[in-house]
Tab-separated table of C-alpha atoms and ligand atoms in Angstrom:
chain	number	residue	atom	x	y	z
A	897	UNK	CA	22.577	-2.450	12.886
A	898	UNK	CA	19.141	-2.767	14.763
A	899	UNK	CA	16.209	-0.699	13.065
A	900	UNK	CA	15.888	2.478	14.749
A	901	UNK	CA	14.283	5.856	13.920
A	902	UNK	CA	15.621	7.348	10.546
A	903	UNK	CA	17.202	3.725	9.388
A	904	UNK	CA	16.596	3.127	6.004
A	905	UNK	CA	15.247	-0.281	5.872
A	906	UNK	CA	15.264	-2.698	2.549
A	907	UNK	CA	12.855	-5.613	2.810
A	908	UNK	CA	11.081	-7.785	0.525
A	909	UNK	CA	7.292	-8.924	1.500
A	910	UNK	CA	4.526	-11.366	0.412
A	911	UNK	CA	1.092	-10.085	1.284
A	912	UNK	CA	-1.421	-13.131	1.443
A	913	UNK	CA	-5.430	-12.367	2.975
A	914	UNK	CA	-6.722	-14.508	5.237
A	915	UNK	CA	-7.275	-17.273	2.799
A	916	UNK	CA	-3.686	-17.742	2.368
A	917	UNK	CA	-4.365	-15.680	-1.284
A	918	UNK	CA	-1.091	-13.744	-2.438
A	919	UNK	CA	-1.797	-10.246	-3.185
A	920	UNK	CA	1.246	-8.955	-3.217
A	921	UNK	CA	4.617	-10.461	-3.719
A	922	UNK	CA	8.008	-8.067	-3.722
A	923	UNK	CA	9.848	-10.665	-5.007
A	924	UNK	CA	8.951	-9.869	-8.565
A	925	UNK	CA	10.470	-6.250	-8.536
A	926	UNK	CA	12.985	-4.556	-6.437
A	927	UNK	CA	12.414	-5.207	-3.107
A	928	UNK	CA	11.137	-1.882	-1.069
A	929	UNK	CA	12.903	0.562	0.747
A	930	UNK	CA	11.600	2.859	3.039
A	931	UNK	CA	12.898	5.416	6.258
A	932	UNK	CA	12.000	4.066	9.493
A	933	UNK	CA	9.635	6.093	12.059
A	934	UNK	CA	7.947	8.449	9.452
A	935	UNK	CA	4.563	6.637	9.345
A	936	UNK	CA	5.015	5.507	6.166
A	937	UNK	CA	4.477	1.949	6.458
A	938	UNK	CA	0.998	-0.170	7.473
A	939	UNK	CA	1.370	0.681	10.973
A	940	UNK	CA	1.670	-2.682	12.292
A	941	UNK	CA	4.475	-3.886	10.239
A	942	UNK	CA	6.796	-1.406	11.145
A	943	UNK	CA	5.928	-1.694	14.869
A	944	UNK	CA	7.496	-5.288	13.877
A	945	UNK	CA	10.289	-3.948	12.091
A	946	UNK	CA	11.100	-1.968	14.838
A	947	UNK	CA	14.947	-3.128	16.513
A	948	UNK	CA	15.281	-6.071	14.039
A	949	UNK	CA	18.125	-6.910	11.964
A	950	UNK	CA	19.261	-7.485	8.054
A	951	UNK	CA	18.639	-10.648	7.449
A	952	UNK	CA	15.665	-11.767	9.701
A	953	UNK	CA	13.073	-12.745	8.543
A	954	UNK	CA	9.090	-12.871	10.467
A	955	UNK	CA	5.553	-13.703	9.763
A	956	UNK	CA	2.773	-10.703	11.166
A	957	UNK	CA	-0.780	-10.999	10.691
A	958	UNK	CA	-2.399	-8.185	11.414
A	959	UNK	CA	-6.291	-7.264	11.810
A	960	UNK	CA	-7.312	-4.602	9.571
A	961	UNK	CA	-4.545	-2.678	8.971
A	962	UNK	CA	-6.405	-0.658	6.119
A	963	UNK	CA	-9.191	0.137	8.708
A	964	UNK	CA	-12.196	-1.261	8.087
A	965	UNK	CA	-15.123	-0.698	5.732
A	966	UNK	CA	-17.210	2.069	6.123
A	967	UNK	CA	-20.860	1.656	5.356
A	968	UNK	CA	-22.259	4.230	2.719
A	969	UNK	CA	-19.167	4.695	0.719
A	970	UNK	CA	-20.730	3.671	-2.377
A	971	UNK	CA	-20.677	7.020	-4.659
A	972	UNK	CA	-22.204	7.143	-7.723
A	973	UNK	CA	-19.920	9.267	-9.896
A	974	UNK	CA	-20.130	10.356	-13.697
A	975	UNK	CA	-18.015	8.496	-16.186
A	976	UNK	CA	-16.244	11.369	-17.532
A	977	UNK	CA	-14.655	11.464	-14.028
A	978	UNK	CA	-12.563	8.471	-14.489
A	979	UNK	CA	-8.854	9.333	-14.526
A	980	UNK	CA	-8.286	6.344	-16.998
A	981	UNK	CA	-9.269	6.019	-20.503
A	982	UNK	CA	-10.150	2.079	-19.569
A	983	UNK	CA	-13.258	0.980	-19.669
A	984	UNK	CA	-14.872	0.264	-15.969
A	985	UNK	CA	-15.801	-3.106	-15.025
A	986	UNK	CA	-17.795	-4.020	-11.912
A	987	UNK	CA	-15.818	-5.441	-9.441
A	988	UNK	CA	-11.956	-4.003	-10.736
A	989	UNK	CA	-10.342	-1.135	-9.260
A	990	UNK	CA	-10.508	2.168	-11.346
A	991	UNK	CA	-8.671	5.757	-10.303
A	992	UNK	CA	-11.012	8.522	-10.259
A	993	UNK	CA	-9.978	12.538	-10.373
A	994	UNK	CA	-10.586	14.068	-7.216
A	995	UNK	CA	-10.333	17.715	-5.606
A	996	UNK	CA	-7.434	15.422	-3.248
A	997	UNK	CA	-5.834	14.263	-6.617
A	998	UNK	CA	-6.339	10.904	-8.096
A	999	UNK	CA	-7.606	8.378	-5.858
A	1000	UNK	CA	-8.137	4.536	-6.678
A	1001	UNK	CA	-11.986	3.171	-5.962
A	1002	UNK	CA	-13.740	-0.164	-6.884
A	1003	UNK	CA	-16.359	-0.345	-9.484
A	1004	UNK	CA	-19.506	-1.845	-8.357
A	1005	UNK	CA	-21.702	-1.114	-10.952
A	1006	UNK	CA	-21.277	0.589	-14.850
A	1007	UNK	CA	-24.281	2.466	-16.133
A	1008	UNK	CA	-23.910	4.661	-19.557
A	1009	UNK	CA	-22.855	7.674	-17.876
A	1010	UNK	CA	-22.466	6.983	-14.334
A	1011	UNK	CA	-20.575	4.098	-12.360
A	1012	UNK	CA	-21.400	3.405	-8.857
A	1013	UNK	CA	-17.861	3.260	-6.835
A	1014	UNK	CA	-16.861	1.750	-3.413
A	1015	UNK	CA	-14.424	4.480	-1.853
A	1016	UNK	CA	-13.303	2.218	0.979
A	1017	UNK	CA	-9.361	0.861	0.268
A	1018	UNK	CA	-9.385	-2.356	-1.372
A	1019	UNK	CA	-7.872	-3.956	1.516
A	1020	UNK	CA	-9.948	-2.133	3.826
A	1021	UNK	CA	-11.761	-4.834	6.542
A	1022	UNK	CA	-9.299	-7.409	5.538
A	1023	UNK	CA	-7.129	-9.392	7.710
A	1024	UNK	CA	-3.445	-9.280	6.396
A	1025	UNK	CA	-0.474	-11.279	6.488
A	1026	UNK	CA	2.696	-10.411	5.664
A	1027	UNK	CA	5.801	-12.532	5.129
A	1028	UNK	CA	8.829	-10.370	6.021
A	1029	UNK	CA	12.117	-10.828	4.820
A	1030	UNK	CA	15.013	-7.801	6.027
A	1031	UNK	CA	17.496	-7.430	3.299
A	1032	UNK	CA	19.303	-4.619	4.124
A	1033	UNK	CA	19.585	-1.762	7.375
A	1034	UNK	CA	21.698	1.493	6.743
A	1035	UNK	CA	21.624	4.824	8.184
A	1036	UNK	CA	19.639	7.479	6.278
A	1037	UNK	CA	21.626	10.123	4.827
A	1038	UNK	CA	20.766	13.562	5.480
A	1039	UNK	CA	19.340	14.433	2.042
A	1040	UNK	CA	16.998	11.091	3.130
A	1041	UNK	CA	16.138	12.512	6.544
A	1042	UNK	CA	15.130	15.990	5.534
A	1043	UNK	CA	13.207	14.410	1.850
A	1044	UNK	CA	11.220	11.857	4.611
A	1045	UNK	CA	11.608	8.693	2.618
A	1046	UNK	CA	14.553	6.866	1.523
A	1047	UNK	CA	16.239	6.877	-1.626
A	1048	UNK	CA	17.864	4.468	-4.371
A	1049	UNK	CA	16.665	1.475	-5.539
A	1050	UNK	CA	13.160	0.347	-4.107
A	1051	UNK	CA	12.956	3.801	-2.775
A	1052	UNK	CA	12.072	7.540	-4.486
A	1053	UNK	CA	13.848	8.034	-7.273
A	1054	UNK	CA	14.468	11.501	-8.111
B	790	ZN	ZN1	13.912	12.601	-1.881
């Protein structure tokens, strides 16, 4: 079947940036699952989803699909705010606590009590590529449709 609205669609995906760099690669877990038309996927790649088949396979580069990088997110934040008993280190990701719940940042710089944190997404202002690869179309059941994601393997698992 052709992905349409409420299809749950099972895909595996290599992310590279524009200097061919893999960021992500599905093919060391379970590939992902996820209900088609919700919004819940980089807009862009499910626009190319969109009517395609099990077992084809595309290439999508798309320009800032994170957004891009907004000047003056750099927050400096006390340590004890840290979600994560690791130590910071400038120029990692860390997850700080939030009113909005826990929310992953990028160290820029570690003081003694404070770190200095870039709120933008990590892959905010980058140009992304993703290699596409459809493993599997199905209908969503209704449990599926009324949760708003897709279940089983790859998906929420509840
Ligand atoms: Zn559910």
């Amino acid at each position: 079947m052709n992905i349409a609205q409420d299809s749950v669609v099972t895909f595996h995906y290599r992310l590279k940036d524009k200097d061919g760099i893999v960021l992500e690669d599905s093919h060391d877990r379970d590939a992902i699952a996820y209900l088609h038309g919700r919004n819940t996927m980089v807009p862009g790649l499910e626009a190319e989803l969109d009517g395609k088949n099990a077992g084809d396979s595309f290439t999508v580069t798309l320009e800032n699909p994170y957004g891009v990088r907004k000047e003056g997110s750099i927050q400096r934040v006390p340590i004890k705010h840290l979600a994560t008993k690791k130590k910071p280190i400038a120029g990692s990701p860390t997850v700080l606590n939030t009113e909005q719940g826990p929310r992953e940042v990028m160290v820029v710089k570690v003081g003694r009590f404070n770190i200095d944190v870039d709120t933008n997404h990590p892959y905010a202002g980058k140009t992304l590529t993703y290699d596409v690869e459809i493993v599997d179309v199905r209908e969503a059941t209704a449990e599926e449709v009324s949760h708003g994601h897709a279940h089983g393997p790859g998906g929420h698992q509840h």
